[in-house]
Each structure stands twice: as C-alpha cells, then as structure tokens.
Short mmCIF file of C-alpha atoms and ligand atoms in Angstrom, two decimals:
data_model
loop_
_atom_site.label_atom_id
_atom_site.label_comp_id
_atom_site.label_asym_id
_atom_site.label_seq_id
_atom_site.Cartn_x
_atom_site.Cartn_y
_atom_site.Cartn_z
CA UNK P 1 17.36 -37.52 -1.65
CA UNK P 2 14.63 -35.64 -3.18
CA UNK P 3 11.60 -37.52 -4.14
CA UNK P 4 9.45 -37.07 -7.11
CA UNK P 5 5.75 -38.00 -6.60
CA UNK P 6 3.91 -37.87 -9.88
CA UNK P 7 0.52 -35.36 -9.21
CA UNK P 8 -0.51 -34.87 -12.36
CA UNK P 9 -2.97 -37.72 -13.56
CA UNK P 10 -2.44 -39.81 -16.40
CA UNK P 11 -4.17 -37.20 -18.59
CA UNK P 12 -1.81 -34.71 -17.51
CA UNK P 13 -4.55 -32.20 -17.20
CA UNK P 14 -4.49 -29.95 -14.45
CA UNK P 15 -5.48 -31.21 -10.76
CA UNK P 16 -6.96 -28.17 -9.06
CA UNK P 17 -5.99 -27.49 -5.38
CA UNK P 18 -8.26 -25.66 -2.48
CA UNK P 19 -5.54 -25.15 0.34
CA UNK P 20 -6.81 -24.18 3.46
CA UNK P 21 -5.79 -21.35 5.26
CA UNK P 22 -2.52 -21.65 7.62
CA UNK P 23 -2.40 -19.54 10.77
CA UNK P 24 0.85 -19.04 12.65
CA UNK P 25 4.20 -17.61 13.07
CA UNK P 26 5.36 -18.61 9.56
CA UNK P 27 2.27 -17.35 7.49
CA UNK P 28 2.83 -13.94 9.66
CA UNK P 29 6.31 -13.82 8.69
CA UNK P 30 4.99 -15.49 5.24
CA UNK P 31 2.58 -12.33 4.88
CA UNK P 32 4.91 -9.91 5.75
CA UNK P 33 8.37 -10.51 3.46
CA UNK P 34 5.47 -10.80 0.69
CA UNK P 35 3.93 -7.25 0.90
CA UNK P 36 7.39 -6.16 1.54
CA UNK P 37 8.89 -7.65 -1.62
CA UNK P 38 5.01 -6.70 -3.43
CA UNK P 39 5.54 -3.10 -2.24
CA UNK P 40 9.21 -2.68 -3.29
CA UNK P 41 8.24 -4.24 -7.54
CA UNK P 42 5.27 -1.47 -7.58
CA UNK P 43 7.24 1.31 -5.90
CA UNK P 44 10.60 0.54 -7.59
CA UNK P 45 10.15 2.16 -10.93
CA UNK P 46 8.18 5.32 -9.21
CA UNK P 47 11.18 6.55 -7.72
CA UNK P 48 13.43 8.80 -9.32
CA UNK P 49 17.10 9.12 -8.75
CA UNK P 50 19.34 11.43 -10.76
CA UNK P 51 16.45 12.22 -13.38
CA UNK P 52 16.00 8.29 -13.88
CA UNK P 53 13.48 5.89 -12.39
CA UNK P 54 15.93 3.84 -9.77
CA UNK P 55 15.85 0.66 -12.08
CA UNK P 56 15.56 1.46 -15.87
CA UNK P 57 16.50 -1.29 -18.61
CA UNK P 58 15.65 0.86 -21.79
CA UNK P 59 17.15 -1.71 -24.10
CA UNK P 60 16.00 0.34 -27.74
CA UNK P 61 18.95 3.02 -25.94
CA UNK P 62 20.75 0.05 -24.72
CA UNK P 63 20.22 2.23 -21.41
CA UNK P 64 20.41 0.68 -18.03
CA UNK P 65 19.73 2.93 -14.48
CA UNK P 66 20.61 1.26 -11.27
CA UNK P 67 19.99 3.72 -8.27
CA UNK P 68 21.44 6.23 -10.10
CA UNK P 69 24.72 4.41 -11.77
CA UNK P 70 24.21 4.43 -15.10
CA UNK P 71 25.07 2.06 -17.81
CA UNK P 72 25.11 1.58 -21.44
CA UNK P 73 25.65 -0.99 -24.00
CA UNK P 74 29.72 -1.45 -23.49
CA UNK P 75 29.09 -2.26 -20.04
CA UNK P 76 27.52 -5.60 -20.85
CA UNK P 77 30.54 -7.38 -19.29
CA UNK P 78 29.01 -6.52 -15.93
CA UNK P 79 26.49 -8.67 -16.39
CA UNK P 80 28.76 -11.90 -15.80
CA UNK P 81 29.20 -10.42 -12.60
CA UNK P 82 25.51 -9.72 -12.09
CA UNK P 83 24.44 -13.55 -13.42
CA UNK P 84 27.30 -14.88 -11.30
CA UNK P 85 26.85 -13.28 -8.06
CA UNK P 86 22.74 -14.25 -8.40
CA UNK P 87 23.52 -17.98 -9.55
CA UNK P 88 26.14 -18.56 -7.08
CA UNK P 89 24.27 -17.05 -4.34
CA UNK P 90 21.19 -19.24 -4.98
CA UNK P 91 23.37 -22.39 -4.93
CA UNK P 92 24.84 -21.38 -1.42
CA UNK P 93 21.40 -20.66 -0.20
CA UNK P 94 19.95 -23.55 -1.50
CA UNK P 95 22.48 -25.96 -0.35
CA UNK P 96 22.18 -24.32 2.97
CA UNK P 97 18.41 -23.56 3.58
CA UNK P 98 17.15 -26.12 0.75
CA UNK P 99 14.18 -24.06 -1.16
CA UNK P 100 13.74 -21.19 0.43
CA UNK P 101 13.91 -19.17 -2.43
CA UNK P 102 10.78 -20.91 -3.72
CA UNK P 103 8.86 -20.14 -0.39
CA UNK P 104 10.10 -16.69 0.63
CA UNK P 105 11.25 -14.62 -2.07
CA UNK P 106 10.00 -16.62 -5.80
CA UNK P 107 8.21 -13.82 -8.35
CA UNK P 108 6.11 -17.34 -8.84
CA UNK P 109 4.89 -17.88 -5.75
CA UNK P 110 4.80 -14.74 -4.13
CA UNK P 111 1.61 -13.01 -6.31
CA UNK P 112 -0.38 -16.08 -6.04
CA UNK P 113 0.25 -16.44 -1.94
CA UNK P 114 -0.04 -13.48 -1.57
CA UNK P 115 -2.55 -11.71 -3.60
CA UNK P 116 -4.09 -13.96 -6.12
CA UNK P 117 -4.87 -16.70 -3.06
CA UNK P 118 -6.17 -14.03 -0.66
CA UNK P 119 -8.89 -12.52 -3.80
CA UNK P 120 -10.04 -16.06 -4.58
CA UNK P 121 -10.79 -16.32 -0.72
CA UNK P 122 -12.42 -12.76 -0.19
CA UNK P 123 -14.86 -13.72 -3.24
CA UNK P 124 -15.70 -17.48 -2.94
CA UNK P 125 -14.72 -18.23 0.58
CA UNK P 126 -12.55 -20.74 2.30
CA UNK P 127 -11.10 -23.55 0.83
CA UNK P 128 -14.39 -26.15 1.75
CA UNK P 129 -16.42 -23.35 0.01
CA UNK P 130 -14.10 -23.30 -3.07
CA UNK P 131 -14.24 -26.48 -3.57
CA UNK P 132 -17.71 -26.85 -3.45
CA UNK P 133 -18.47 -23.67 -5.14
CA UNK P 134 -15.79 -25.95 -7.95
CA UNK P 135 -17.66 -28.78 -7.79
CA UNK P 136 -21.36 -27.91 -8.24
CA UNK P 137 -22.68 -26.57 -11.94
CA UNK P 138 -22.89 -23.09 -12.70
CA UNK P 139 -25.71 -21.28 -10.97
CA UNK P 140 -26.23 -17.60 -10.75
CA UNK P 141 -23.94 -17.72 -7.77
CA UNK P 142 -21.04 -19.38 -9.56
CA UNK P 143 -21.53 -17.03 -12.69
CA UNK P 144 -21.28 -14.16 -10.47
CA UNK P 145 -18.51 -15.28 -8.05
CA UNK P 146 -16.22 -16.36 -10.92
CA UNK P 147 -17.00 -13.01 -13.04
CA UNK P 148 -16.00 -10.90 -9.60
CA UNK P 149 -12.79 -13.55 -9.26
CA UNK P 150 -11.86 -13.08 -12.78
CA UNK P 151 -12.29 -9.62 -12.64
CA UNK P 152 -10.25 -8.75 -9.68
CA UNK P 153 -7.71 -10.90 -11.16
CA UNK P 154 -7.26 -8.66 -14.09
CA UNK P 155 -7.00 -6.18 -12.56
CA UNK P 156 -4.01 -7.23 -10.61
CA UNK P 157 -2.82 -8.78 -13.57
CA UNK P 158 -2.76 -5.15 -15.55
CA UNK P 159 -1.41 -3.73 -12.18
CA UNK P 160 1.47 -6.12 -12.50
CA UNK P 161 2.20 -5.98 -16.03
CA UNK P 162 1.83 -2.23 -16.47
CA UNK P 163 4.00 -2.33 -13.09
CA UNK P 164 6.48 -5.38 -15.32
CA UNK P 165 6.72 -2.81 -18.22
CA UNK P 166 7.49 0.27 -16.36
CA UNK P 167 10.81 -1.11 -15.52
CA UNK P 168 11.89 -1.33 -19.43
CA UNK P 169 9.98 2.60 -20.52
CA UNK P 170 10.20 4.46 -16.91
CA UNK P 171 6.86 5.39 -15.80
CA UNK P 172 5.98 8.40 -17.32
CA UNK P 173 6.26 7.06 -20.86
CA UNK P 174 4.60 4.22 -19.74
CA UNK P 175 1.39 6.65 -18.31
CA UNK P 176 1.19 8.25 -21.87
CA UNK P 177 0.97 5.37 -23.67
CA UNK P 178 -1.31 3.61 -21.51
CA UNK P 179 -3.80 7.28 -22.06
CA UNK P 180 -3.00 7.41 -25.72
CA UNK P 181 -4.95 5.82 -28.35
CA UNK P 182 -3.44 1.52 -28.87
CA UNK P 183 -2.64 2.80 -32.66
CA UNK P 184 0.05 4.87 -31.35
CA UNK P 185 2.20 2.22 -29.72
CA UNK P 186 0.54 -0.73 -31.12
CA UNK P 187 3.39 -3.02 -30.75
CA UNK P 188 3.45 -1.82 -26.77
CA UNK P 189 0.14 -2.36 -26.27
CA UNK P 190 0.06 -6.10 -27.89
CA UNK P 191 3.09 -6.78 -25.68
CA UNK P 192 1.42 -5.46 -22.26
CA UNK P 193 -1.52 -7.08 -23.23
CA UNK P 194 -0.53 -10.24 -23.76
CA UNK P 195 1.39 -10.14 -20.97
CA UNK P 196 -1.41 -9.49 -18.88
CA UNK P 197 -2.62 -12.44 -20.35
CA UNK P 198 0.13 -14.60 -19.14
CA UNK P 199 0.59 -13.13 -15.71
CA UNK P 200 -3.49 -13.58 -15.06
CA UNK P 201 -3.86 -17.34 -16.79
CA UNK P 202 -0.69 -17.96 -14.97
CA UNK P 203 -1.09 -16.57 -11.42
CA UNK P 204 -5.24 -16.82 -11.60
CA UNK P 205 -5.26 -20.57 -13.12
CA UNK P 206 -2.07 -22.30 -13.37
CA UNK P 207 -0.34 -21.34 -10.20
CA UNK P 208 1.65 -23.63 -8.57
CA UNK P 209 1.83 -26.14 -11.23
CA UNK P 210 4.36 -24.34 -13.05
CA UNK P 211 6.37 -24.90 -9.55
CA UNK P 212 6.23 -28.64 -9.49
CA UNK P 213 5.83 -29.58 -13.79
CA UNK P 214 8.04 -26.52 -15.29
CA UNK P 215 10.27 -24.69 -13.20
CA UNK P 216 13.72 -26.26 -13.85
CA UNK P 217 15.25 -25.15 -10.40
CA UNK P 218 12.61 -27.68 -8.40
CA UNK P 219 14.62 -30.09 -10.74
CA UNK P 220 17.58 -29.24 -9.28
CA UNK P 221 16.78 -29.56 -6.14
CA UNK P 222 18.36 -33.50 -5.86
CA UNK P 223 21.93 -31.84 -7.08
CA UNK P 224 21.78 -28.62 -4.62
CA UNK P 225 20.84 -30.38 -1.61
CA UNK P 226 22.15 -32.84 0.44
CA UNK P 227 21.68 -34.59 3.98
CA UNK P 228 22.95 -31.47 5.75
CA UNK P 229 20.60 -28.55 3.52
CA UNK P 230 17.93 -27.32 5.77
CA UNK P 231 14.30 -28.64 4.45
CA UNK P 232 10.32 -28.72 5.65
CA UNK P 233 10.44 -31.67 6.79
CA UNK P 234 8.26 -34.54 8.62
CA UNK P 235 9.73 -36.01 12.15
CA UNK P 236 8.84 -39.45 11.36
CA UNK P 237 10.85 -40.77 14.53
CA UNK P 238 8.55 -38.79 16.62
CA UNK P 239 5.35 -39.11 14.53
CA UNK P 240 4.73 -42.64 14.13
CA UNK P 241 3.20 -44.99 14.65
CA UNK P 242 0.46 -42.44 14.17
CA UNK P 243 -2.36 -42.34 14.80
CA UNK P 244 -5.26 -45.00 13.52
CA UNK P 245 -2.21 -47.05 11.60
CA UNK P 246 -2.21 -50.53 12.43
CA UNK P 247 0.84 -52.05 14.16
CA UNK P 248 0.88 -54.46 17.17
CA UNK P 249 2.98 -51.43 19.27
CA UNK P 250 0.41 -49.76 21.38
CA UNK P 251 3.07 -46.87 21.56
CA UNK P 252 1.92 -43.74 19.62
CA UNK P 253 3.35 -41.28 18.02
CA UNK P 254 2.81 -37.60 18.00
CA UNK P 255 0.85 -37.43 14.20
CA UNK P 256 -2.87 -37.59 14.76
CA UNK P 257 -3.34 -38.33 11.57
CA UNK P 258 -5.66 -35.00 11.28
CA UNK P 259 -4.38 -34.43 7.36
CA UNK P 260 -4.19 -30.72 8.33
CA UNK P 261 -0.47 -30.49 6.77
CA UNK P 262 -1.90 -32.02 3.43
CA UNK P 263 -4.81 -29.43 3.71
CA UNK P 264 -3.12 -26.46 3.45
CA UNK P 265 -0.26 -27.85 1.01
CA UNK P 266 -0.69 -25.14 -1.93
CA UNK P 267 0.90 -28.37 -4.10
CA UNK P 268 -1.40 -31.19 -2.90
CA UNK P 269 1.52 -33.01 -1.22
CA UNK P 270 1.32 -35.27 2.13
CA UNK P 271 4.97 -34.34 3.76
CA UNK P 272 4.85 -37.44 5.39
CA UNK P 273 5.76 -39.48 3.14
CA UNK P 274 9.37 -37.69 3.17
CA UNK P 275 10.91 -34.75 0.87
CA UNK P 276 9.34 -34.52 -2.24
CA UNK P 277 10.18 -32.47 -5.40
CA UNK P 278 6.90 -31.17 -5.21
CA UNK P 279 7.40 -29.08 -1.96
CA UNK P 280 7.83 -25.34 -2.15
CA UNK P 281 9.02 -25.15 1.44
CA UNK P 282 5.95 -22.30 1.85
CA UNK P 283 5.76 -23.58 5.67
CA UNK P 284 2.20 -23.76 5.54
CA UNK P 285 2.36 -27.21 6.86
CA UNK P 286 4.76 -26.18 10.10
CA UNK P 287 1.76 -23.43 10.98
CA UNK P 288 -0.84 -26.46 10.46
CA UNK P 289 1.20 -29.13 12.29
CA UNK P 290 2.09 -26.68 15.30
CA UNK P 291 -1.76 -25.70 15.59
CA UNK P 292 -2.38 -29.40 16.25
CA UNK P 293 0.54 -29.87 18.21
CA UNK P 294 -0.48 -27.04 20.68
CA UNK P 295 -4.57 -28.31 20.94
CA UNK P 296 -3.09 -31.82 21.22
CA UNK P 297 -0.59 -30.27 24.46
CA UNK P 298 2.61 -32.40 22.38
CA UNK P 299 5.66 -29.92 21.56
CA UNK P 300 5.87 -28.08 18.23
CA UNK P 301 7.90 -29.01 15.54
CA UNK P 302 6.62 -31.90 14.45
CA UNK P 303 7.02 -30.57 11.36
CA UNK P 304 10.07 -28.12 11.14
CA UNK P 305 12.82 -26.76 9.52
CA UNK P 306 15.30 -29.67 9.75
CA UNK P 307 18.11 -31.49 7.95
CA UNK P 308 18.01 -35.32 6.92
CA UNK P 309 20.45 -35.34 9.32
CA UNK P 310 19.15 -33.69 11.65
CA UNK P 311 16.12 -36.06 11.21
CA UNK P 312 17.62 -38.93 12.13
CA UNK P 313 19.29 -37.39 15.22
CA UNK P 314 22.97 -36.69 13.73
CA UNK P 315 24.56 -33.48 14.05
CA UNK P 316 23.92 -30.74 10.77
CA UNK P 317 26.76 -29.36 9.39
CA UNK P 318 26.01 -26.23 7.02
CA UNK P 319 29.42 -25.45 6.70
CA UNK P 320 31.69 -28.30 4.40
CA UNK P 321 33.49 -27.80 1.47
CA UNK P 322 30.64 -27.22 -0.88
CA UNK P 323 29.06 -24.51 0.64
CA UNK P 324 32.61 -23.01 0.97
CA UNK P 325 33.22 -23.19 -2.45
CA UNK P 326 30.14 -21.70 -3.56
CA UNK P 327 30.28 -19.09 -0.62
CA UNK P 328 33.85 -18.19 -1.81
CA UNK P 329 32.80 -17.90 -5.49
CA UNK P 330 29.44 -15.80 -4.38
CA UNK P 331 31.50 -13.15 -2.73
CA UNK P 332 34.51 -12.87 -5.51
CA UNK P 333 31.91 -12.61 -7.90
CA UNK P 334 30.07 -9.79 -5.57
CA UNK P 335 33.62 -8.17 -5.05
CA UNK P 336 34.22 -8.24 -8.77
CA UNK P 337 30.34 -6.67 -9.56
CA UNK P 338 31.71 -4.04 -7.01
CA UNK P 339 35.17 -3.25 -8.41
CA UNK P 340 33.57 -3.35 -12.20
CA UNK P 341 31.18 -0.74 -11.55
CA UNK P 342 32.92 1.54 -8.64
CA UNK P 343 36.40 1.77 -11.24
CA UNK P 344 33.94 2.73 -14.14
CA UNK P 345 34.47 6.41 -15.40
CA UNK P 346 31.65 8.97 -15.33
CA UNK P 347 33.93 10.24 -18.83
CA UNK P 348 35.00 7.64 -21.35
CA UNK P 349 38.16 8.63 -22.90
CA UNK P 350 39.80 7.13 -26.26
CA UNK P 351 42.45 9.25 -27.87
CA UNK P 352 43.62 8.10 -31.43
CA UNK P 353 46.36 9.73 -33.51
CA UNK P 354 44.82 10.92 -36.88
CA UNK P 355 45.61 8.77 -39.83
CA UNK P 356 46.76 11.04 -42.36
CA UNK P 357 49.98 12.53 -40.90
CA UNK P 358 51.42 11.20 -37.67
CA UNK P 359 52.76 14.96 -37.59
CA UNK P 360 53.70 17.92 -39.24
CA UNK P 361 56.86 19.91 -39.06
CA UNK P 362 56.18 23.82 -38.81
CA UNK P 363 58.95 26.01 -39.05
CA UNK P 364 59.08 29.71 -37.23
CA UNK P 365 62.70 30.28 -37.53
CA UNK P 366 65.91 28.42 -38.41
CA UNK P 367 66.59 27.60 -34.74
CA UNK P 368 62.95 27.17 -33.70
CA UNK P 369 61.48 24.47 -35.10
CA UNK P 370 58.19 23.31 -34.27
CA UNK P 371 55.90 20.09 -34.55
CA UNK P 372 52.55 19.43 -34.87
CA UNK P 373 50.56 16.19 -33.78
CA UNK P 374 46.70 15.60 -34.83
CA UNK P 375 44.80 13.23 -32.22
CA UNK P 376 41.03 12.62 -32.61
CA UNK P 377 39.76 12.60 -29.17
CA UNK P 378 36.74 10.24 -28.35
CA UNK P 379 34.49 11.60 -25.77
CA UNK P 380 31.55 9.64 -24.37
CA UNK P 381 29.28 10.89 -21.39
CA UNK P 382 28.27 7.36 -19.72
CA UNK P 383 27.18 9.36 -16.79
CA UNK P 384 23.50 10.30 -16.02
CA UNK P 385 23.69 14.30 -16.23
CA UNK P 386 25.00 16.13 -18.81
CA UNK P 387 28.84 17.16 -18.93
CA UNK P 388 30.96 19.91 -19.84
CA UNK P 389 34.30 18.71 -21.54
CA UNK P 390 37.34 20.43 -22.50
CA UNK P 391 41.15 20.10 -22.45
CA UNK P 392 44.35 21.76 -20.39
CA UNK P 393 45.37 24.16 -23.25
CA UNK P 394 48.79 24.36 -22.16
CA UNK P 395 51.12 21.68 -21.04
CA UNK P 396 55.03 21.62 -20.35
CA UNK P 397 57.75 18.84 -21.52
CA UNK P 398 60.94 19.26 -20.01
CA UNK P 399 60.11 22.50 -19.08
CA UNK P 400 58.88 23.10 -22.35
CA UNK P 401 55.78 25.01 -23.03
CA UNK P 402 53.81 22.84 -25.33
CA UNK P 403 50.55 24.37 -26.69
CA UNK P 404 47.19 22.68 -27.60
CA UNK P 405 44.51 23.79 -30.10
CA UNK P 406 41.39 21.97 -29.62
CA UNK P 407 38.64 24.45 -32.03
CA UNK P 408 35.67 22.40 -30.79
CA UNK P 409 36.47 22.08 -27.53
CA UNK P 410 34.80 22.93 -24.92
CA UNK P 411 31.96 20.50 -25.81
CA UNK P 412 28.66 19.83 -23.64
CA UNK P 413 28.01 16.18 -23.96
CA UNK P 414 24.44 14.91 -23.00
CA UNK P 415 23.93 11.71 -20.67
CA UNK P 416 25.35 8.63 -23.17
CA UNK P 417 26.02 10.78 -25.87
CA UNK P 418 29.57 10.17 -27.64
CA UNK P 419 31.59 13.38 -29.41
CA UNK P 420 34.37 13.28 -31.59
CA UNK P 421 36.99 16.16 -31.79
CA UNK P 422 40.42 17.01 -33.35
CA UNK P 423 43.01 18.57 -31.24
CA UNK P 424 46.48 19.73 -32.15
CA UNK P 425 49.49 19.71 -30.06
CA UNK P 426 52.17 22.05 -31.03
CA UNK P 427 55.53 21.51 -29.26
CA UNK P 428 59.57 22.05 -30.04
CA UNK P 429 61.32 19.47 -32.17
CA UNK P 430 64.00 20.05 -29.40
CA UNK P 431 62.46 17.82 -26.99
CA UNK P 432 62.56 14.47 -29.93
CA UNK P 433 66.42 15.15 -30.49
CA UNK P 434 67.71 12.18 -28.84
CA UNK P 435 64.22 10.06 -28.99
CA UNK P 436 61.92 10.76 -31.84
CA UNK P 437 58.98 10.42 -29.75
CA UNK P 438 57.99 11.88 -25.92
CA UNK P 439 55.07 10.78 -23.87
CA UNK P 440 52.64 13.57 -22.92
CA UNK P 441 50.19 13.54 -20.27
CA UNK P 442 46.48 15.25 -21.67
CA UNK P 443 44.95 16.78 -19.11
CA UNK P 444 40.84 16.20 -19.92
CA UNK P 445 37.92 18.14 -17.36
CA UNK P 446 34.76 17.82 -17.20
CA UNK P 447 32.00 19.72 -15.65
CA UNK P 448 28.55 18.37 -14.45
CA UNK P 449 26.67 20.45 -11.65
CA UNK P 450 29.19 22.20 -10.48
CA UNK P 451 31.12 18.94 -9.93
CA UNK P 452 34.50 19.26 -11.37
CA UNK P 453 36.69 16.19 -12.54
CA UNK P 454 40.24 15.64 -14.37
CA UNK P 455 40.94 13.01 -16.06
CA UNK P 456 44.81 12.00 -17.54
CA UNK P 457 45.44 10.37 -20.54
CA UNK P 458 49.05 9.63 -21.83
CA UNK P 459 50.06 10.05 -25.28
CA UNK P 460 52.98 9.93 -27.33
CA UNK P 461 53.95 12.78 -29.36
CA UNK P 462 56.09 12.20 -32.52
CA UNK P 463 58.50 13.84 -34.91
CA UNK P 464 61.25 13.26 -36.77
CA UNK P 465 64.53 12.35 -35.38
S1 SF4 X 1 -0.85 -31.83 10.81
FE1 SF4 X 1 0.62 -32.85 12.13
S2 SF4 X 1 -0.67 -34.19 13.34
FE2 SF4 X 1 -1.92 -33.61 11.62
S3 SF4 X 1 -1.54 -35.20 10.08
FE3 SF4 X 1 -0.08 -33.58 9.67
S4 SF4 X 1 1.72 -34.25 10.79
FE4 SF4 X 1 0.02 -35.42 11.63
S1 SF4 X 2 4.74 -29.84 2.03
FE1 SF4 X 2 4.49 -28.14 3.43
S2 SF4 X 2 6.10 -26.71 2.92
FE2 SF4 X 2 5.93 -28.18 1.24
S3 SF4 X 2 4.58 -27.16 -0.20
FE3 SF4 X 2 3.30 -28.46 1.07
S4 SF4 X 2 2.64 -27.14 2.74
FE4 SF4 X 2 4.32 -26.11 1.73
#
C-alpha cells in the first residue's frame, strides 16, 4: 500500500529542500503541540521532586528518578513493561492514525519544524529566497547569512544537548561541569560535544532525510498500515482530471494544478501521485491544499486525513481484530508497568539464616531450655529519602514471649544504600516439641519523614526435636 519513490539521485548525495511556509489550522495546531512538547524536554530535568530532578537516568549509580518513584538496577525488569507499553502503543496508533507519530510528536521532526526551520527563515528568508540565496556563489551576503544561520544553530544545538545530558547527571552537576575547566570531566565534555555535533549536522543539514533514507519505522509503514489506517492523503476522485492535463473530458476536477502541496512538502514529495514512504504526515500539504481550495470557492479537503478506504468511498473501519489485539496488548502491558511499580517496596527485605549454625541450644535451667537462631537480615533503601530501620524486639509464639537481639539495629539507611545486620532470636525449645521448626512473623519498621511503615517477613525458627 505504501509506495516508495526513490528521491535521492543516483549519486545518493543529498537533494536539498526549500519548503514554503504552510498557513492554516494544522500548522497552528502543528506549532502549538511542538512548543508544548519543546517546553516540557527543556523544563523536564529543572524540576525537582523528592530531592531528584523529575526524570533522572544516572546509569554510573544504576539510578533511575521518575516523578519521584525511584529505581535502581534490580528493577530492570520494568523496563519490558516500559518497551512494551511504548512499542505496542505505537503499533495501535499507527495502524489507526497511519504516521502521526512522525508528524506530531517525532524528537526528529519536531526541532527541525519547529525551531531549526523557523531560524533558517528569520535569517535568509522564505523559501524562494533560500533557494536563491542556495543557488548563487558566496558573496558577502551569503558569508554572513550562513555564519548568523550556523551560529544560531549551535546554539540550539548546545541548548539541546546540554538540555539531552541533563537528563543522565541532573542539572546541577551538569551546570558545574559545563563552568569547570574541560580537563575536569574530559570524557563529559567530548561526549556533549560531539553530541552537539550530531544534533546541529543533523537537525541544521540533514533533516528530514534521515526520515525518508534511515529511520526504520518509515519502513514499516507497509506492515502497520492498511486500507482502513488514517493517512494524508490526495482525493484523486475529486481532483482529476486536473487542471491543464490533457484528456478529451471537458469535466474538471478540483486540483488546479498550483503545485502548492509539493511546495511546502518538507520531503520534496508530490502527494498526488498516492501514499508514499516518503510522507511524514506533517499536514503541511492539507494547510496548502485548503488555502487553494478556499481562493478557488471549491470545499476543503481535497487533501485530508482519510483512509484508502475512505478514498474510494467505502466505509473506514478503525476498529478490526488487529487494532484489538494490539489495543489489548497496549493496555495489559500498561496495567502490568502499573502493578510492577505501585507493588514495589519503598524497603527491600531479604532475611537469610546464617551459615554456621542453624541454631544454638542455651540452657538457663533444667526445665527451661532455650534456643537461639542467627539470621542475617538484608536491608536495602530503594526509596528516594533516607530511612530509619529497626526490628519488633519482642515477639510471642503460642503465647510465648520470644526475644530478639539485633546489636546494630536501629540502622539509618541512605536513598539506595543496602545494610547488612545479624539478629538473634531467642525463644523456648518448648514451642519445637512436637515440630522441630515454627514459623515466626519479623516485624521490620522503617522511618522516613515522619512517615512510619511495617513491614512482615516470615521465618522459620529451628531447633532440635
Ligand atoms: S495544492 Fe491542491 S490544488 Fe494545488 S496542486 Fe496541490 S492538490 Fe492541486
Ligand atoms: S506529502 Fe504532505 S503530509 Fe506528507 S510530508 Fe509532504 S507535505 Fe507533509
């Protein structure tokens, strides 16, 4: 279904484009989801919740924030759910609305739309200008246009990778390295820098080639979408004959043949001739197409949002088994992200019995007879403030007063930080006389903030028969 039109010459070098502007309700909506989504990366790492920028992936700690959940290392199961709930949810949405990840919400597309596009026009002009300005040899005015381009662009292009990196240091580390001398954090500074690098040859040069010769998910675009997925798309039925094409049929259609939708096509494409792979579904070619549509008094929507199907006059149906399917497996994955981090425990808890003894008898009297059991207990604080822990110091068995010794308890574990400690139980051998074990129930609290928590752990306690 999805056409490939080759647009790189034979040489393979790189074709350059000069859209023109689009005006209308798209490139509004277009302009607005963009500094929205813009605003959100730059602010992101700024704001602090519980101590910790609200996104934080400090992989040398194998510490990860998330508006203030915390996770470490052990949690890397939940990323399964995280991969799956992302990959599942872009196949629904793609097999429902066709690319509009590519258009609307791509980290591609987005900084060259919307801020790499808009410098190149402040500085050289509109897209006639551009081109020109392209075309012609350099002159003082080209030397000094591109050096006010390029320029700008790094700028951006630090903005964005200083911006990239504060999500993996938090942004106060990231402040005193950037005012420190490079020799401190050399390999830092290499990295940001050649980042910078990639995001300015990339946004500033390259732009939306990497959409239509690299990205892999354009590729996929023939196996996600079918008849019924929601595309940009050309009403052929109602556009032809156009304009100027030669037929014996003195009936028109609505396509003056104006090439505004090829104009402002950021990827150099002519939607007429059907869905290509090329298309990023950016809508600039509805906005052109209605423009014309509205000076020419003909209805809009010559070019819309529209199935194949839909196309050809047959009813759309967005809701068959496949998107089902991957609906269904989008939201068990979502549930699962949900359940995997709301059942996670601020206090990680492992309780081992010692090796060297499994116990010890201790003798008070000839009737009394007591035991001892040595447990190592395992204490790691995977919360994001630091916690207070200690055990119950008295328990009862069968109305039994059992007693607990636990020297290095109470312990005050920082955020992520694991402690071991030894505790003893002491209880009466009466309580193994029929069973030469009894399960005990450990009573752990913690303290963080004035927030108090218990936490149970069952153990067996042994002795001899
Ligand atoms: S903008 Fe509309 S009228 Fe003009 S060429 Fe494209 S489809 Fe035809
Ligand atoms: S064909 Fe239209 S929607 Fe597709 S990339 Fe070109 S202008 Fe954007």
């Amino acid at each position: 279904m999805v056409e490939s039109t080759q647009k790189l010459p034979e040489d393979g070098f790189r074709i350059n484009q000069f859209p023109m502007a689009a005006h209308g309700f798209f490139r509004k909506q277009r302009d607005l989801s963009q500094w929205v989504l813009i605003s959100i990366f730059i602010i992101l790492p700024w704001i602090k919740i519980n101590g910790l920028p609200a996104i934080l992936i400090n992989l040398p700690d194998r510490r990860f924030a998330f508006f203030g959940l915390n996770f470490w290392s052990h949690d890397a199961p939940l990323l399964f759910f995280v991969i799956a709930s992302f990959s599942l949810g872009l196949l629904f949405a793609t097999s429902v609305w066709g690319r509009v990840w590519c258009g609307w919400a791509c980290p591609q597309t987005i900084p060259i739309d919307g801020i790499f596009r808009k410098i190149e026009t402040l500085v050289e002009g509109n897209h006639i200008a551009r081109k020109k300005l392209h075309e012609k040899p350099f002159d003082n005015e080209k030397i000094v246009k591109a050096a006010v381009k390029w320029f700008l662009f790094f700028t951006v292009s630090l903005i964005l990778s200083h911006t990239f990196f504060a999500y993996f240091t938090g942004p106060g580390a990231l402040v005193s390295m950037a005012l420190s001398p490079p020799s401190n954090a050399l390999t830092t500074f290499l990295i940001v820098n050649t980042t910078t690098l990639i995001i300015l040859l990339n946004f500033g040069w390259f732009k939306e080639r990497l959409c239509t010769v690299i990205c892999p998910y354009g590729r996929l675009q023939s196996v996600l979408m079918d008849e019924d997925s929601l595309v940009v798309a050309y009403d052929e039925k109602r556009g032809e004959p156009r304009k100027g094409s030669k037929t014996r049929s003195k009936k028109r259609g609505d396509c003056i043949d104006c090439l505004k939708c090829v104009a402002v096509c950021p990827t150099g494409i002519d939607i007429r001739h059907g869905i290509q792979m090329e298309c990023i579904a950016c809508t600039s070619c509805i906005d052109a197409c209605n423009e014309i549509m509205r000076i020419t008094k003909k209805p809009e929507g010559l070019i819309r949002y529209e199935s194949e199907n839909g196309l050809k006059g047959e009813k759309t149906v967005f809701w068959k088994m496949k998107t089902n399917i991957y609906l269904g497996l989008t939201i068990l994955s979502v549930i699962g992200l949900f359940l995997f981090v709301f059942n996670r425990s601020g206090l990680d808890i492992t309780v081992l019995r010692a090796h060297e003894t499994p116990y010890q008898v201790l003798k008070t009297s000839k009737e009394r007879v007591l035991i001892a059991n040595h447990f190592t207990l395992s204490l790691k604080n995977q919360s994001a403030v630091k916690m207070e822990v200690d055990v119950m110091r008295t328990g009862k068995i069968e109305n039994t007063k059992i007693e607990i010794i636990a020297s290095t308890l109470p312990v005050v574990i920082p955020p992520g930080e694991a402690k071991k400690n030894h505790i003893f139980i002491k209880f009466p051998k009466s309580i193994l006389e029929k069973k030469s074990h009894h399960k005990f129930r450990l009573q752990i609290t913690t303290k963080s903030k004035d927030i108090t928590q218990k936490y149970i752990k069952e153990i067996s306690l042994v002795g001899p028969i």
